[in-house]
């Protein structure tokens, strides 16, 4: 069930109204049942996999609290192995088997690992990471183990953020399931407005930009340099609107019922450096890696070579988190390299650091530079096959004659550019529909519905991040 | 007040979900929508199926749904039982009755995409059994194989993954998630004449501003006909402008022969094939050249009975098709009925 569908609209109406009609003590049951229904709309049987990891992590949490020392470490290891194991089987097995085969081939050997024809459970990386953050926090003593199995299950499965985040922390979410949320008109309005903002980002902007992006990226070798650059520019905004649109709908839907989920985006393309970008992009994932991987490796309180190694490792793992494919590894590697170059330059020329770029010209320069680097990396994110990546850069460098069309006429290109710049201005000014005064809600809502209807592209296109 | 609002939203959404998830609910709704002057009325098909997809207001012509009147045919002997495997062309603008054909005493029609509930049986009697295999040009390559035909006559065993997991998956999906729920909800919520003006406005806006026709539909270069996009798009299967190799045509003829052999083994006396050209193949409004799929095929079929109405439909072509529907009109249908009648007359007694 995707957020930009009528099924979700009806589902949301039923669940939210029932939530407010039910007595507080029954609400978690309703939410859990609704979350199961939501998840099973994709592949019902995969609920079993989720249930297995939930049971393991639930008991691991309780035993982590009971035991100390080596036993405690053992329970944490069990939980992490179970979660990573599920990821390894369902997400990475095919990738590993394929690489083993090719590696053996290099040495003149044939090694065929047995093939598993299994579908990747939707949102696996998201809820697995959320589950791991629970056991790690219980291990660290920052979170009490949850005794109510239903509530713990709901923590992992809460439908708004189940399949594409934000990846929540137990300290932020678990206690909210015990809180009595009453109907607060301002909060409901703000939630609905945030959902509308997300829908606009998805169906009006992302899916419109996708028309050109899909058309060009379908055959990169036959498009001109200008067309490739335009497609890359649009893709940067497509993926942003697609993913942040999803997050807005998720956060808004939870907000309507009184839940406060963490923000996942903060105007990422206004960033003046790559580290700044990562403080604004997919915040719930980047903070996850920072808290649980980077700091565990020693962060920056180690020697410079080790620090650089830590950064590269985190970004490469982050790339792999996105997908079991080398192009995602390269994407992560590039972001790591950009960070290292930035840190090195900052050490040599501290006065040039982005944080000092307060003037207009320097500010624009740093933002354009950051955006360009991020967009360059997105090429590796979008193109899965090396042959495509090679064709892209060959055409980008040599601009060989081509006569392929963009998939849009000039008016639509212009309209799309206006949407992109409008969005950028909106982000730059820190505007948000949820902050609009409540008295305008009655007028604004039908207006936004009309915008979505008349300018939206309705293709029930999946959210890009669902594949992770 | 807030509680009342919550109850109202719950009842509305739950009711909508129940209606959209049930066969009987959708049947009731569909019936209500297509009642004349109904408050819940829909104009999706009132003006032609391509208007119903596109909502381009320039193509809002009320579709004449009357049937071609049968000629006064003189017949000495009604000796053919006609069995037809076909598509919507076979019941567009005429009725499924034997009165159009001099030698036909009964017709049984089977739609390509409907597999039978029970195994097929010939009707009793000593008449000649003729099988007509009909398809519109855009679907020919996809449909013409023995297995597809056999699936109509023999209740096919549906090949499904029989593992426990797959069976559980299927059962849950069947109980909880109606396979066409999204379409049903869209039909229930928005397929109302009330919304047509908005749909037209959106379609006009997209066309005039972005030059973009609604998905699935293409406006003729001459601007006076709507086509299914698939038939015009040069890279789409079934397009009138996609290159079809000689090798592929030869393979198709082999497939037709296999169908013929299969049908004769089943007990049919004769098999006739008839492929209806895509409207764009006949109307020739585009600045691309037709791939001559049907005429080239006709030259290859040899002894196979083949009815090709292309040349006849090309005469005063614009009068043979609706402007906002993917099918022929009564005049186009009559041309084909006459050709088929001739073919049936020519069959040995």
PDB file of C-alpha atoms in Angstrom, chain A residues 1 4-10 13-15 17-18 20-21 36-46 48 183 185 208 211 407-409 411-412 415 452-458 460, chain B residues 2-7 9-11 13-14 16-17 164-165 168-170 172-173 176-178 181-182 185-187 189-190 195 197-202 205-212:
ATOM      1  CA  UNK A   1       0.000   0.000   0.000  1.00  0.00           C
ATOM      2  CA  UNK A   4      -0.077   8.122  -2.830  1.00  0.00           C
ATOM      3  CA  UNK A   5      -2.968   5.697  -3.320  1.00  0.00           C
ATOM      4  CA  UNK A   6      -6.686   5.763  -2.630  1.00  0.00           C
ATOM      5  CA  UNK A   7      -6.278   2.578  -0.599  1.00  0.00           C
ATOM      6  CA  UNK A   8      -4.095   4.474   1.822  1.00  0.00           C
ATOM      7  CA  UNK A   9      -6.547   7.374   1.970  1.00  0.00           C
ATOM      8  CA  UNK A  10      -9.351   5.007   3.020  1.00  0.00           C
ATOM      9  CA  UNK A  13      -9.462   7.458   7.436  1.00  0.00           C
ATOM     10  CA  UNK A  14     -10.549   4.211   9.069  1.00  0.00           C
ATOM     11  CA  UNK A  15      -7.534   3.834  11.361  1.00  0.00           C
ATOM     12  CA  UNK A  17     -11.113   7.790  13.192  1.00  0.00           C
ATOM     13  CA  UNK A  18     -11.162   4.443  15.005  1.00  0.00           C
ATOM     14  CA  UNK A  20      -9.948   8.532  18.406  1.00  0.00           C
ATOM     15  CA  UNK A  21     -13.151   6.563  18.984  1.00  0.00           C
ATOM     16  CA  UNK A  36       0.075  -5.661  10.176  1.00  0.00           C
ATOM     17  CA  UNK A  37      -2.602  -5.021   7.550  1.00  0.00           C
ATOM     18  CA  UNK A  38      -0.493  -2.232   6.024  1.00  0.00           C
ATOM     19  CA  UNK A  39       2.633  -4.393   5.869  1.00  0.00           C
ATOM     20  CA  UNK A  40       0.880  -7.489   4.569  1.00  0.00           C
ATOM     21  CA  UNK A  41      -0.479  -5.546   1.607  1.00  0.00           C
ATOM     22  CA  UNK A  42       2.948  -6.101   0.018  1.00  0.00           C
ATOM     23  CA  UNK A  43       3.821  -9.765   0.664  1.00  0.00           C
ATOM     24  CA  UNK A  44       1.719 -11.136   3.552  1.00  0.00           C
ATOM     25  CA  UNK A  45       3.989 -14.023   4.493  1.00  0.00           C
ATOM     26  CA  UNK A  46       6.931 -11.703   5.172  1.00  0.00           C
ATOM     27  CA  UNK A  48       6.544 -13.998   9.719  1.00  0.00           C
ATOM     28  CA  UNK A 183      -7.945  15.187  19.685  1.00  0.00           C
ATOM     29  CA  UNK A 185      -7.500  20.374  16.293  1.00  0.00           C
ATOM     30  CA  UNK A 208       6.753  15.096 -12.867  1.00  0.00           C
ATOM     31  CA  UNK A 211       9.128  11.778 -16.683  1.00  0.00           C
ATOM     32  CA  UNK A 407      10.166  13.076 -22.921  1.00  0.00           C
ATOM     33  CA  UNK A 408       8.887  16.578 -22.170  1.00  0.00           C
ATOM     34  CA  UNK A 409       8.169  19.648 -24.293  1.00  0.00           C
ATOM     35  CA  UNK A 411       6.818  24.219 -21.525  1.00  0.00           C
ATOM     36  CA  UNK A 412       6.948  21.203 -19.263  1.00  0.00           C
ATOM     37  CA  UNK A 415       7.356  24.249 -15.515  1.00  0.00           C
ATOM     38  CA  UNK A 452      -2.411  18.035  -6.507  1.00  0.00           C
ATOM     39  CA  UNK A 453      -5.241  17.045  -8.824  1.00  0.00           C
ATOM     40  CA  UNK A 454      -4.502  19.405 -11.702  1.00  0.00           C
ATOM     41  CA  UNK A 455      -0.708  19.331 -11.606  1.00  0.00           C
ATOM     42  CA  UNK A 456      -0.086  15.898 -10.126  1.00  0.00           C
ATOM     43  CA  UNK A 457       1.148  12.947 -12.125  1.00  0.00           C
ATOM     44  CA  UNK A 458      -0.904   9.936 -11.119  1.00  0.00           C
ATOM     45  CA  UNK A 460       0.966   5.116  -8.553  1.00  0.00           C
TER      46      UNK A 460
ATOM     47  CA  UNK B   2     -15.323  15.708  17.277  1.00  0.00           C
ATOM     48  CA  UNK B   3     -16.663  12.266  18.089  1.00  0.00           C
ATOM     49  CA  UNK B   4     -19.443  12.709  15.536  1.00  0.00           C
ATOM     50  CA  UNK B   5     -16.874  13.691  12.917  1.00  0.00           C
ATOM     51  CA  UNK B   6     -14.777  10.620  13.746  1.00  0.00           C
ATOM     52  CA  UNK B   7     -17.862   8.355  13.504  1.00  0.00           C
ATOM     53  CA  UNK B   9     -15.291   9.458   8.717  1.00  0.00           C
ATOM     54  CA  UNK B  10     -15.158   5.882   9.998  1.00  0.00           C
ATOM     55  CA  UNK B  11     -18.549   4.931   8.558  1.00  0.00           C
ATOM     56  CA  UNK B  13     -14.362   5.009   4.793  1.00  0.00           C
ATOM     57  CA  UNK B  14     -15.378   1.584   6.075  1.00  0.00           C
ATOM     58  CA  UNK B  16     -16.376   2.568   0.860  1.00  0.00           C
ATOM     59  CA  UNK B  17     -13.855  -0.157   1.590  1.00  0.00           C
ATOM     60  CA  UNK B 164       2.809 -23.581   1.789  1.00  0.00           C
ATOM     61  CA  UNK B 165       4.113 -20.024   1.928  1.00  0.00           C
ATOM     62  CA  UNK B 168      -0.819 -18.703   2.653  1.00  0.00           C
ATOM     63  CA  UNK B 169       0.139 -15.576   0.741  1.00  0.00           C
ATOM     64  CA  UNK B 170      -2.596 -16.133  -1.806  1.00  0.00           C
ATOM     65  CA  UNK B 172      -4.440 -13.740   2.834  1.00  0.00           C
ATOM     66  CA  UNK B 173      -4.395 -11.602  -0.291  1.00  0.00           C
ATOM     67  CA  UNK B 176      -7.921  -9.008   2.881  1.00  0.00           C
ATOM     68  CA  UNK B 177      -6.890  -7.267  -0.309  1.00  0.00           C
ATOM     69  CA  UNK B 178      -9.150  -7.215  -3.310  1.00  0.00           C
ATOM     70  CA  UNK B 181      -9.214  -2.433  -4.929  1.00  0.00           C
ATOM     71  CA  UNK B 182      -7.436   0.693  -6.169  1.00  0.00           C
ATOM     72  CA  UNK B 185     -12.045   2.846  -5.149  1.00  0.00           C
ATOM     73  CA  UNK B 186     -11.234   5.166  -8.001  1.00  0.00           C
ATOM     74  CA  UNK B 187     -14.445   4.090  -9.730  1.00  0.00           C
ATOM     75  CA  UNK B 189     -15.124   7.882  -5.640  1.00  0.00           C
ATOM     76  CA  UNK B 190     -14.491   9.669  -8.888  1.00  0.00           C
ATOM     77  CA  UNK B 195     -16.426  15.294 -11.877  1.00  0.00           C
ATOM     78  CA  UNK B 197     -15.724  18.937 -15.993  1.00  0.00           C
ATOM     79  CA  UNK B 198     -12.706  18.786 -13.687  1.00  0.00           C
ATOM     80  CA  UNK B 199     -11.298  15.846 -15.602  1.00  0.00           C
ATOM     81  CA  UNK B 200     -11.785  17.678 -18.870  1.00  0.00           C
ATOM     82  CA  UNK B 201     -10.084  20.759 -17.466  1.00  0.00           C
ATOM     83  CA  UNK B 202      -7.098  18.735 -16.340  1.00  0.00           C
ATOM     84  CA  UNK B 205      -4.508  21.860 -19.298  1.00  0.00           C
ATOM     85  CA  UNK B 206      -2.011  19.055 -19.820  1.00  0.00           C
ATOM     86  CA  UNK B 207      -2.562  18.986 -23.551  1.00  0.00           C
ATOM     87  CA  UNK B 208      -2.381  22.716 -24.172  1.00  0.00           C
ATOM     88  CA  UNK B 209       0.403  23.432 -21.684  1.00  0.00           C
ATOM     89  CA  UNK B 210       2.591  20.372 -21.910  1.00  0.00           C
ATOM     90  CA  UNK B 211       1.440  18.790 -25.171  1.00  0.00           C
ATOM     91  CA  UNK B 212       0.797  15.681 -23.136  1.00  0.00           C
TER      92      UNK B 212
END
